[in-house]
Short mmCIF file of C-alpha atoms and ligand atoms in Angstrom, two decimals:
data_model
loop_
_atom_site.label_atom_id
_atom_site.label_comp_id
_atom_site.label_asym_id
_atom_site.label_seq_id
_atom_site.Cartn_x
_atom_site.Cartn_y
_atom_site.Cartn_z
CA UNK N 118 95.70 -33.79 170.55
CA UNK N 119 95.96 -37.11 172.66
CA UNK N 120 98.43 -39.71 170.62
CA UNK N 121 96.81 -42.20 169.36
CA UNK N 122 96.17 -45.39 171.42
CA UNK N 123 97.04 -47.97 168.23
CA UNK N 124 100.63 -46.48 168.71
CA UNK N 125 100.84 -47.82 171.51
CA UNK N 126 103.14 -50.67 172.33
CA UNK N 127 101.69 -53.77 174.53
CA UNK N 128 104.20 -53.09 177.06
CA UNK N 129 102.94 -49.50 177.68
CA UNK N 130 99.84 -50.23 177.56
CA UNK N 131 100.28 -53.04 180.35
CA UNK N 132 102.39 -50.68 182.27
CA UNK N 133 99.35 -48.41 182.58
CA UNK N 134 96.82 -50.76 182.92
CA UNK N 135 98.77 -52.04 185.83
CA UNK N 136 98.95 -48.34 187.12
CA UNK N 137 94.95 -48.38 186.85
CA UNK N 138 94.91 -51.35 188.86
CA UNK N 139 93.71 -53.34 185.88
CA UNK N 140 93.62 -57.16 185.53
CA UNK N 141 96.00 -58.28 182.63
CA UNK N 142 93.00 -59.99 180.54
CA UNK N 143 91.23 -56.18 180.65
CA UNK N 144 94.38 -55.57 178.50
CA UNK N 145 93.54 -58.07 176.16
CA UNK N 146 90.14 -57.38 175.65
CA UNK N 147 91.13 -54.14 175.20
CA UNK N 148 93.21 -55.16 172.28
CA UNK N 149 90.48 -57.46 170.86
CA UNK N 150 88.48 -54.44 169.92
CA UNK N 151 91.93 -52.39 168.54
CA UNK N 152 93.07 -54.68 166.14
CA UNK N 153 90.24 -57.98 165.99
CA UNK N 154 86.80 -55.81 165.91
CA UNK N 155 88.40 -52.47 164.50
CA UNK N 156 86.48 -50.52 166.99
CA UNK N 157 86.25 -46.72 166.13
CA UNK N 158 84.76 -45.76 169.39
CA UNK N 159 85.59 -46.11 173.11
CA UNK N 160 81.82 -47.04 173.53
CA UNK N 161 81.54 -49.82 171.62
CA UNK N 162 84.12 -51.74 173.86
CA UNK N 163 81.33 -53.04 176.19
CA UNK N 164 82.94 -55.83 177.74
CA UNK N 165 84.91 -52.71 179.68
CA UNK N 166 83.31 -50.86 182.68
CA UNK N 167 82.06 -47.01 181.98
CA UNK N 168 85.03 -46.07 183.90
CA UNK N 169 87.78 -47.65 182.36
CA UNK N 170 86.77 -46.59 179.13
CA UNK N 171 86.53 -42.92 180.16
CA UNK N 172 89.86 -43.25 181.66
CA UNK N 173 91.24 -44.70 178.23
CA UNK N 174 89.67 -41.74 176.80
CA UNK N 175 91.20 -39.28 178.88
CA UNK N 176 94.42 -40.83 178.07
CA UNK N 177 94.18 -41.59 174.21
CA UNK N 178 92.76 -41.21 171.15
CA UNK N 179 91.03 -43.70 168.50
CA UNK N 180 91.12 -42.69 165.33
CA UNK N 181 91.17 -44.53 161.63
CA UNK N 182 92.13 -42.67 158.73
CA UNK N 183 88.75 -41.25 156.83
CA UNK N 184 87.47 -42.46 153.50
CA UNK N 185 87.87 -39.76 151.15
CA UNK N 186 87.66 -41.65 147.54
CA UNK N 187 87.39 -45.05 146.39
CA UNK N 188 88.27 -46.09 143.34
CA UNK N 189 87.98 -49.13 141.24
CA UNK N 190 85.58 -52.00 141.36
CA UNK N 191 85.34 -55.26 143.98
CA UNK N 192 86.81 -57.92 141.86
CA UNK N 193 89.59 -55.49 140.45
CA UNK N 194 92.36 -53.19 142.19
CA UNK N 195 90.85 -50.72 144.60
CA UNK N 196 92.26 -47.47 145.65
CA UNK N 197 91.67 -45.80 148.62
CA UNK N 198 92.57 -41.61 149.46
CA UNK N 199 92.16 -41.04 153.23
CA UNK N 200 92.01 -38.07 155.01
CA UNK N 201 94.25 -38.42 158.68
CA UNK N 202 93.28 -36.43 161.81
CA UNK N 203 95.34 -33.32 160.72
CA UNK N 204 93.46 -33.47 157.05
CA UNK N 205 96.57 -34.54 155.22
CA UNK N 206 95.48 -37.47 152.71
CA UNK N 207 97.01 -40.54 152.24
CA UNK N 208 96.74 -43.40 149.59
CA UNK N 209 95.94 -47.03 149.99
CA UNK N 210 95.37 -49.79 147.30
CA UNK N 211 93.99 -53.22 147.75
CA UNK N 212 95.21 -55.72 145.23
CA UNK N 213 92.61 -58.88 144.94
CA UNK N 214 94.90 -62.36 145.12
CA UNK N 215 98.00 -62.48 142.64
CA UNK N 216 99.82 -65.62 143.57
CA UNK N 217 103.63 -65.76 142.87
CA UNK N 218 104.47 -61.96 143.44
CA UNK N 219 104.97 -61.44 146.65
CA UNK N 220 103.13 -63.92 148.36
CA UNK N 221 101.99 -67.22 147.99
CA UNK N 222 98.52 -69.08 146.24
CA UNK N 223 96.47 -68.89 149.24
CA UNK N 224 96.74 -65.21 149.64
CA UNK N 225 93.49 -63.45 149.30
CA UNK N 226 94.09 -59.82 148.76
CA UNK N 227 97.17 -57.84 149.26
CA UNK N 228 97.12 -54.28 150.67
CA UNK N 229 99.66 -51.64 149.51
CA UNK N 230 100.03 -49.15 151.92
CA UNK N 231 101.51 -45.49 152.97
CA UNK N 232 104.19 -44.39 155.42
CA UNK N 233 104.69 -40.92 155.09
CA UNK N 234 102.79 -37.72 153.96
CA UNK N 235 104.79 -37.07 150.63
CA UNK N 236 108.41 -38.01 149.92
CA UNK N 237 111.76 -36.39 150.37
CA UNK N 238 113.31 -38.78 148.42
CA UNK N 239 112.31 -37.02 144.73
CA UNK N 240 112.51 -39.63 142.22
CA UNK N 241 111.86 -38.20 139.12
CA UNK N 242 109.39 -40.36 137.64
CA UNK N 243 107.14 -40.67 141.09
CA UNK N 244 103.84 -38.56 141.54
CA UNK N 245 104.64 -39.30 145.55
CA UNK N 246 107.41 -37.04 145.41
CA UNK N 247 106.15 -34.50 143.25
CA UNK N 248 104.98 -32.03 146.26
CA UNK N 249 108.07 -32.90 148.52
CA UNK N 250 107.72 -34.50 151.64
CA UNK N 251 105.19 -33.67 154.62
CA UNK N 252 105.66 -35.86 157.59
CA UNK N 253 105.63 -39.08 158.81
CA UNK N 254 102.92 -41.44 159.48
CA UNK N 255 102.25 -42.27 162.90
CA UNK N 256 102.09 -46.22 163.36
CA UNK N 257 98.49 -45.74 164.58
CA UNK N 258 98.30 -44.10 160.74
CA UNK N 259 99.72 -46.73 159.32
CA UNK N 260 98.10 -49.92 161.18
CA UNK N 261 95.15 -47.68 160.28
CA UNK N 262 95.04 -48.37 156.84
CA UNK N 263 94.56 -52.12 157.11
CA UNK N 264 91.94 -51.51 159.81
CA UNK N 265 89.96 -48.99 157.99
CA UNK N 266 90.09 -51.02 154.63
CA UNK N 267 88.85 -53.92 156.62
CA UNK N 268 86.17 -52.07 158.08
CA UNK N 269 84.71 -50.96 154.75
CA UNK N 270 85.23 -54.18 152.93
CA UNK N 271 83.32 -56.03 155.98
CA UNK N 272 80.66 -53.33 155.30
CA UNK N 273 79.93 -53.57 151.50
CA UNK N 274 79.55 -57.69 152.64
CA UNK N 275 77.34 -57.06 155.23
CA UNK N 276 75.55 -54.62 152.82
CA UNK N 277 75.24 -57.54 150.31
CA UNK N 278 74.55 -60.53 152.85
CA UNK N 279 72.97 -58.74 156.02
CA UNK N 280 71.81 -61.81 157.57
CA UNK N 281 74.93 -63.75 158.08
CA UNK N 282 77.38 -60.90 158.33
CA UNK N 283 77.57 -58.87 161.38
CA UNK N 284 78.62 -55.64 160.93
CA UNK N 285 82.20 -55.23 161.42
CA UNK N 286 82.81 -53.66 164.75
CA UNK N 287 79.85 -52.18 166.59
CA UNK N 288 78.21 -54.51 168.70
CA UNK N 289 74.31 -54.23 169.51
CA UNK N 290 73.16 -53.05 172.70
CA UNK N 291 71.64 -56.10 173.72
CA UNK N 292 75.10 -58.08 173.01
CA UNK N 293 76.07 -60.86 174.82
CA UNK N 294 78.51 -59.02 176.60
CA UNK N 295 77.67 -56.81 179.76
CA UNK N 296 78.61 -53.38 180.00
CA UNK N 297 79.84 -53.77 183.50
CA UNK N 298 83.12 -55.64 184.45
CA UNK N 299 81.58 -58.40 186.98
CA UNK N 300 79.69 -60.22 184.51
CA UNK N 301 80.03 -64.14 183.74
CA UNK N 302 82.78 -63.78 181.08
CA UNK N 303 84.90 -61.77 184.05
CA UNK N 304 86.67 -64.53 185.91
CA UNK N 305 87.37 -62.03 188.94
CA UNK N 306 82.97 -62.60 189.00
CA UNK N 307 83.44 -66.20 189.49
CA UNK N 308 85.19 -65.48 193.21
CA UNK N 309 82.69 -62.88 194.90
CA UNK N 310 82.35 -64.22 198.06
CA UNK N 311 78.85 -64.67 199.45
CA UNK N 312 77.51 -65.18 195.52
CA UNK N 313 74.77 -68.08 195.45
CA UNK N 314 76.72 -70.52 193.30
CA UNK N 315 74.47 -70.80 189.89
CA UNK N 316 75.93 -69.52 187.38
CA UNK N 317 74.45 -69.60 184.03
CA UNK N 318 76.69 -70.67 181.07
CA UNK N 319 78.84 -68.01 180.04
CA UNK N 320 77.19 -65.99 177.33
CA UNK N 321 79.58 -66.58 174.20
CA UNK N 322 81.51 -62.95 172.53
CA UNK N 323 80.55 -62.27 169.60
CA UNK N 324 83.14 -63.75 166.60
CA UNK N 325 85.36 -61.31 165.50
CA UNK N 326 85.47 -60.54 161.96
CA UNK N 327 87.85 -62.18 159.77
CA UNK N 328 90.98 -60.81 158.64
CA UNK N 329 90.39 -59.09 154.77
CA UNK N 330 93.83 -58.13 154.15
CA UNK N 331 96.48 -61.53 154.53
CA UNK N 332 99.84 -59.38 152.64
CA UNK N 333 100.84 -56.01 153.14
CA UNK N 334 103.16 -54.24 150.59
CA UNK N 335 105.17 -51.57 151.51
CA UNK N 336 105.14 -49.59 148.47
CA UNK N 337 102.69 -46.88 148.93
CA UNK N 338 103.56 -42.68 149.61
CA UNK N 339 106.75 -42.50 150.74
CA UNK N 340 110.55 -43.90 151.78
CA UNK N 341 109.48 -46.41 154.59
CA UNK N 342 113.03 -46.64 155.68
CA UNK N 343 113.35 -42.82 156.27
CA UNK N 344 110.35 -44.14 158.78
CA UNK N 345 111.83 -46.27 160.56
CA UNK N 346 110.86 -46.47 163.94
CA UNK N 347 107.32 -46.12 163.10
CA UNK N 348 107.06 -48.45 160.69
CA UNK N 349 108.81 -50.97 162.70
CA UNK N 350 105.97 -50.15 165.58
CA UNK N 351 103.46 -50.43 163.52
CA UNK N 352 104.79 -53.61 161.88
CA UNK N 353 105.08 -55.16 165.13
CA UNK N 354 101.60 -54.36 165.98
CA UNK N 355 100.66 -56.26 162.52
CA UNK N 356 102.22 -59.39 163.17
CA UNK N 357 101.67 -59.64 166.52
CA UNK N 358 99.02 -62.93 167.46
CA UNK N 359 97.36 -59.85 169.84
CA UNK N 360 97.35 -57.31 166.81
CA UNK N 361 96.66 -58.32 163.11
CA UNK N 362 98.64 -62.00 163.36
CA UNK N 363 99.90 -61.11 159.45
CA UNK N 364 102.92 -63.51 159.29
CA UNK N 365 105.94 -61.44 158.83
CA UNK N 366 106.90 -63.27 155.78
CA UNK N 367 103.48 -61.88 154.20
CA UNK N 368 104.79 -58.24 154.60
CA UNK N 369 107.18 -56.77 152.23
CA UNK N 370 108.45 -53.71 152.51
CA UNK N 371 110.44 -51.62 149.60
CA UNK N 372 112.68 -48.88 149.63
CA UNK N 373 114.62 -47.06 147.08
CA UNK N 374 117.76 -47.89 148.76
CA UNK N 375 118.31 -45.96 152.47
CA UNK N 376 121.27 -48.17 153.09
CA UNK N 377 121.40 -47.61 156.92
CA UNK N 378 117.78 -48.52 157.01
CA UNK N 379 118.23 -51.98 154.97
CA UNK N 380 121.33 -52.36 157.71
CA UNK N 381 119.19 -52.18 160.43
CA UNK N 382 116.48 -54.20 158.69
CA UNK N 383 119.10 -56.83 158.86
CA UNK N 384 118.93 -56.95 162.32
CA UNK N 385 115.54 -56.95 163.25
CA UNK N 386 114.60 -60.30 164.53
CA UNK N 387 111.36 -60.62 162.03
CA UNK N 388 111.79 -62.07 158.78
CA UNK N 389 109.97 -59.20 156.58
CA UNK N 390 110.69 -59.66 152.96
CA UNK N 391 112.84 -56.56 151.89
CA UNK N 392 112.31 -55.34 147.86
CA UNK N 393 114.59 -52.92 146.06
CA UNK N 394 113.37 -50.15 143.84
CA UNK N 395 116.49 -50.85 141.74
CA UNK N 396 115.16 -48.96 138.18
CA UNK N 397 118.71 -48.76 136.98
CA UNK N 398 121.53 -50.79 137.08
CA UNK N 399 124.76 -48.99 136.69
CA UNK N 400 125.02 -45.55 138.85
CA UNK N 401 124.97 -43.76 135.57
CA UNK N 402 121.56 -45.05 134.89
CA UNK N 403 120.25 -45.05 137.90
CA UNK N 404 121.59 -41.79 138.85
CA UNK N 405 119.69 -39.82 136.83
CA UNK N 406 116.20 -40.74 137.76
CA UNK N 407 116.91 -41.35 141.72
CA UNK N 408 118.89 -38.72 143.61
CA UNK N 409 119.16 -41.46 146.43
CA UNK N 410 121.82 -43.10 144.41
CA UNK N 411 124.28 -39.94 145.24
CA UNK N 412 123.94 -40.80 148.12
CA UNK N 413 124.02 -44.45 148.28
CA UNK N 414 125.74 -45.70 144.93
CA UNK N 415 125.12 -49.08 143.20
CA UNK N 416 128.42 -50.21 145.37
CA UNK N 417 126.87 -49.43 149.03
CA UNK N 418 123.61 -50.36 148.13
CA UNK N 419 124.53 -53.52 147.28
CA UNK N 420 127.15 -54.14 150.26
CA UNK N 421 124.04 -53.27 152.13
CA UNK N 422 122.09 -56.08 150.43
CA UNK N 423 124.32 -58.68 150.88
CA UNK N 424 124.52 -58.36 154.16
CA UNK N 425 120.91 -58.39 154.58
CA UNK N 426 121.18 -61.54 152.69
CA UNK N 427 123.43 -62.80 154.52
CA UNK N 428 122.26 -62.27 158.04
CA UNK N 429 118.67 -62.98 157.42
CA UNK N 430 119.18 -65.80 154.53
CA UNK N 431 116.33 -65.00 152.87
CA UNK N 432 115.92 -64.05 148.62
CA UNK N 433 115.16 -59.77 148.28
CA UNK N 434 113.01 -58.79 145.01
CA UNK N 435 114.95 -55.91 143.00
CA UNK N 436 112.18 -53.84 141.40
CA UNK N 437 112.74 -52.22 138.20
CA UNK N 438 110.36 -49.54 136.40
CA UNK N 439 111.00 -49.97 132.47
CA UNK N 440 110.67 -46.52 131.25
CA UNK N 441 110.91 -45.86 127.21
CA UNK N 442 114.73 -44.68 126.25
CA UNK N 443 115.93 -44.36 130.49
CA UNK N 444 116.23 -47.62 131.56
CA UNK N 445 114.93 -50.04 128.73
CA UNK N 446 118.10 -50.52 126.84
CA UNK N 447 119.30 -54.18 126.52
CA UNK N 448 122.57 -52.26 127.70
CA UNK N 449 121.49 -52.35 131.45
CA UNK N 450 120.37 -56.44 130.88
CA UNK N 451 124.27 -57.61 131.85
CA UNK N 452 124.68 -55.74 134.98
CA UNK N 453 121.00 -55.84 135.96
CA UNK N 454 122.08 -59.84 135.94
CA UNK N 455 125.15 -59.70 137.49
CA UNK N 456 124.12 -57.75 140.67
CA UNK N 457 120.61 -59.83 140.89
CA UNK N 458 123.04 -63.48 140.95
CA UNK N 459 125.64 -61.55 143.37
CA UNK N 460 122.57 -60.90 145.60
CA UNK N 461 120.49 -64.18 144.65
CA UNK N 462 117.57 -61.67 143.98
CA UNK N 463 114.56 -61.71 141.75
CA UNK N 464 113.96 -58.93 139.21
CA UNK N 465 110.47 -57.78 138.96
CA UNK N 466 110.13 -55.94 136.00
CA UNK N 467 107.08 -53.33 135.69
CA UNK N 468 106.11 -51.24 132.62
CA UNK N 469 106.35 -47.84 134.24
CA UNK N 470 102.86 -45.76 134.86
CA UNK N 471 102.77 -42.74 133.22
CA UNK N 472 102.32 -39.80 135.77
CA UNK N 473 100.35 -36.94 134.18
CA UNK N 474 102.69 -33.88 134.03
CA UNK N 475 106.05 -35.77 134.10
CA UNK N 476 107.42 -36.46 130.43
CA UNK N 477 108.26 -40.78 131.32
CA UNK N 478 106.27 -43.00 128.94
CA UNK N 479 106.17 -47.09 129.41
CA UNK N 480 107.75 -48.97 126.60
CA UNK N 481 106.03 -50.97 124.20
CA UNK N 482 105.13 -54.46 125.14
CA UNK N 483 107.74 -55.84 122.61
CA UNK N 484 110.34 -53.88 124.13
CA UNK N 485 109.22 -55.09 127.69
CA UNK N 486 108.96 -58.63 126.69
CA UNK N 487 112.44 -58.42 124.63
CA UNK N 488 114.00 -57.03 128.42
CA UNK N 489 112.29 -59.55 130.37
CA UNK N 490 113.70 -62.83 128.09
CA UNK N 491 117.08 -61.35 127.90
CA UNK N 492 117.28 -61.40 131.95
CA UNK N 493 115.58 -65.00 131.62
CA UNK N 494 118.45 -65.85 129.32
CA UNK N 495 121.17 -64.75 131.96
CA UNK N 496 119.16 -67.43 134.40
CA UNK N 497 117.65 -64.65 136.60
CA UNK N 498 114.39 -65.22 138.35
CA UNK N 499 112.19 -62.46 136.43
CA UNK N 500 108.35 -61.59 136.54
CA UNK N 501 107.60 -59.04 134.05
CA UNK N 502 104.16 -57.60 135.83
CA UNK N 503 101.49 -55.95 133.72
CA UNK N 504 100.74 -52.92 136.25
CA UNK N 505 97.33 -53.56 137.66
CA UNK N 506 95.47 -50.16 137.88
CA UNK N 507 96.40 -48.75 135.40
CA UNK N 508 93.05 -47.08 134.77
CA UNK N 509 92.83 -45.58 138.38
CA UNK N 510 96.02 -43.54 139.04
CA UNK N 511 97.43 -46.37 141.37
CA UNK N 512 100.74 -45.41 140.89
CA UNK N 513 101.60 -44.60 144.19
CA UNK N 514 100.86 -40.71 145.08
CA UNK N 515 98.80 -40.00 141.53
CA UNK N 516 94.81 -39.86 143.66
CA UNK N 517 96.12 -37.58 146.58
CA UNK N 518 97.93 -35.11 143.83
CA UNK N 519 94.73 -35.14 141.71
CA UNK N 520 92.51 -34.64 145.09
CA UNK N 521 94.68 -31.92 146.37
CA UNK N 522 94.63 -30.20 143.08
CA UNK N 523 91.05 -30.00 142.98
CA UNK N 524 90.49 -29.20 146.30
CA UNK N 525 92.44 -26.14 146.34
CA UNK N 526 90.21 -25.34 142.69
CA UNK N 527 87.13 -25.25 145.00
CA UNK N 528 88.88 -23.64 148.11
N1 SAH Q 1585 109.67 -45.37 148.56
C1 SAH Q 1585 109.67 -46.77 148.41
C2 SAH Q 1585 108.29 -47.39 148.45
C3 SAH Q 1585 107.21 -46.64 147.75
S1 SAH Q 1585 107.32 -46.55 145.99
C4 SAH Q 1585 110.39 -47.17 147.15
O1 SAH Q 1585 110.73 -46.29 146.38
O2 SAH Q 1585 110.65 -48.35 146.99
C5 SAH Q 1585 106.83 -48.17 145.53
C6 SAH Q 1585 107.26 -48.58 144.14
O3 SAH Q 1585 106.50 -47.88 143.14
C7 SAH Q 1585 108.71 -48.27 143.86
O4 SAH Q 1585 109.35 -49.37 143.28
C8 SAH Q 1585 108.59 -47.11 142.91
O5 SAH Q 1585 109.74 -46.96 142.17
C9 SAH Q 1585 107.36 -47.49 142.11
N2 SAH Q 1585 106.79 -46.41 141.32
C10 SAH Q 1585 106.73 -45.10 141.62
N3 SAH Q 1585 106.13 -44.43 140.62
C11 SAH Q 1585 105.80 -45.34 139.67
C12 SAH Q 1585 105.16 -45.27 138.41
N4 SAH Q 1585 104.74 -44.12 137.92
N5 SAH Q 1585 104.99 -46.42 137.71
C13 SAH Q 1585 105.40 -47.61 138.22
N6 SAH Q 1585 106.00 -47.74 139.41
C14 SAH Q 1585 106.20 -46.61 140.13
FE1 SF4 Q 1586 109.71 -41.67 147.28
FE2 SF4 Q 1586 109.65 -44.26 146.52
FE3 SF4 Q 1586 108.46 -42.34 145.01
FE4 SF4 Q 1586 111.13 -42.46 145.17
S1 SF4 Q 1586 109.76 -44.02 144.30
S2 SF4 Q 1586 109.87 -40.58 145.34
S3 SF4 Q 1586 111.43 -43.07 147.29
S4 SF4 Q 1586 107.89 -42.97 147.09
#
């Protein structure tokens, strides 16, 4: 199978485009239709000659992920199960505008996304790690998410409004763009010598679509920082003013503690926003529902933090899960408040979501609430976040499991 061309970095891409004897601006036309349009196929990119695109498609492929299911209604949380080029399935869920969690009021949805088949990482309460751990996403797979989400979103407008929304990516044959390279909008045209000098006004391109997704959450299937070349790819991609343009400060990615990872995170030049899946706060506690903490004890972790802290200078979010008689005992409030000042964090607190086959309940609401103004009463920053999606297994790994299950029913 050809790798995908949306893992791709700029630079190689250039490098073979100057190989092809291609002018640079090919390259960014080229990258309009990747990430602006979401194109799904090579012929659809008619602003590039016949031959270029056959030589693109001897070279790569261009895939998105494949809608599976879709759960979960328009004004609500949506989740998405996709099936990837090798039929291993994948979950995505698209939260509608929640100011104040990880973003900020002008945010318009927020899209929680996948970076590995499975997980390794075996938390006990987690349906993602339930089956063990697969592979890793490609970046293409996970830039692919956003794109493919985007796609169907644009379609269910255009479905509702056909005529003021063009469809997302495919563009009619009689466009205004020509399928051939020397056309009005190709400034090599302007300079054919001998060319009566008339030229028409340049026809405009089409607008591209508008971005759907504005916040990306790290916090779907699997460790992202046992990823971490690939997500870093594909991150780049997503920020980049020729990819997505999603400001790095609107991506934030989680990880139940992969120390080395948050080190390196520290010295990336972006400024993602880095969240801890915390869910205990003395090793004791947190040892016995995360086997990463054997690793990587409270003491590392938290060496690792501040030094994230440090060299970025930006607030992290510590994530914890309150789950009935684990982790819920006012017991854990005093060093839950401790580490969360020594690291100027934020503690988001979220009732856990029960898992079918694993034995975890959520607390009551009274114990929740008791947790949440105890923290408050240390001074700690805390949300205490009613889980939205309750009602559609969006607990990250829950639709795949279920999916999987049946399948191999009907197989
Ligand atoms: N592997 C990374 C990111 C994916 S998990 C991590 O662990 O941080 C994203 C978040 O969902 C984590 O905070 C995880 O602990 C939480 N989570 C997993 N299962 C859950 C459940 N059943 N209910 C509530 N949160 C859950
Ligand atoms: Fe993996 Fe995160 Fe689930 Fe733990 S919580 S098993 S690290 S996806």
């Amino acid at each position: 199978m050809l790798p995908d061309i949306r893992s791709q970095t700029r630079e190689t891409l250039a490098a073979q485009f100057a190989a092809w004897g291609q002018p640079a601006y090919r390259l960014d036309q080229l990258l309009g239709w990747l990430y602006a349009r979401r194109a799904v196929s090579w012929d659809a990119m008619t602003n590039l000659s016949k031959s270029l695109r056959q030589q693109l498609a001897e070279t790569w492929s261009l895939r998105l992920p494949e809608l599976v299911v879709k759960q979960g209604s328009s004004d609500t949380t949506q989740k998405f199960l996709w099936r990837l080029a090798d039929g291993a399935l994948i979950e995505s869920v698209l939260i509608p505008a929640n100011p104040g969690l990880y973003g900020d009021a002008s945010d318009r949805h927020t899209l929680c996304i996948s970076t590995q088949v499975g997980c390794a990482y075996g938390c006990r309460f987690c349906a993602s790690g339930l089956d063990g751990w697969k592979r890793n996403l490609e970046p293409s797979e996970i830039i692919g998410q956003i794109l493919a989400v985007e796609r169907w979103a644009a379609s269910v407008e255009a479905a509702v409004t056909p005529a003021t929304v063009p469809a997302p990516t495919e563009v009619p044959a009689s466009s205004t763009e020509s399928t051939v390279e020397t056309t009005a909008t190709d400034p090599a045209a302007a300079i054919v010598p001998g060319a009566p000098v008339a030229p028409a006004a340049p026809p405009a391109a089409p607008r591209p679509p508008e971005r759907i997704v504005n916040n990306i959450v790290v916090m779907g299937m699997g460790e992202p920082l046992a990823n971490f070349e690939n997500l870093m790819a594909a991150l780049r991609t997503l920020n980049a003013s020729w990819g997505c343009g999603i400001g790095a400060r609107k991506i934030t990615i989680s990880t139940s503690g992969v120390v080395p990872g948050i080190r390196s995170l520290a010295r990336d030049p972006l400024q993602f926003r880095l969240a801890i899946s915390l869910h205990g706060a003395t090793d004791a506690v947190r040892g016995q529902i995360m086997p990463v903490n054997r690793k990587y004890p409270l003491t590392e972790l938290t060496s690792a933090c501040e030094e994230y802290v440090r060299l970025k200078g930006k607030m992290i979010t510590l994530e914890y899960i309150l789950i009935a008689g684990v982790n819920d005992g006012l017991d854990q409030v005093e060093p839950l408040a401790t580490l969360a000042h020594r690291l100027h964090a934020k503690v988001n607190l979220i009732p856990y979501n029960t898992v079918e086959g694993l034995p975890w309940v959520r607390p009551s609401d009274d114990v929740c609430e008791t947790f949440a103004d105890q923290l408050e009463q240390h001074e700690v920053v805390t949300t205490l976040r009613r889980e939205k999606g309750h009602d559609i297994d969006a607990a990250c790994g829950q639709l795949r499991l279920k999916t999987e299950a049946k399948e191999s029913e009907v197989a």
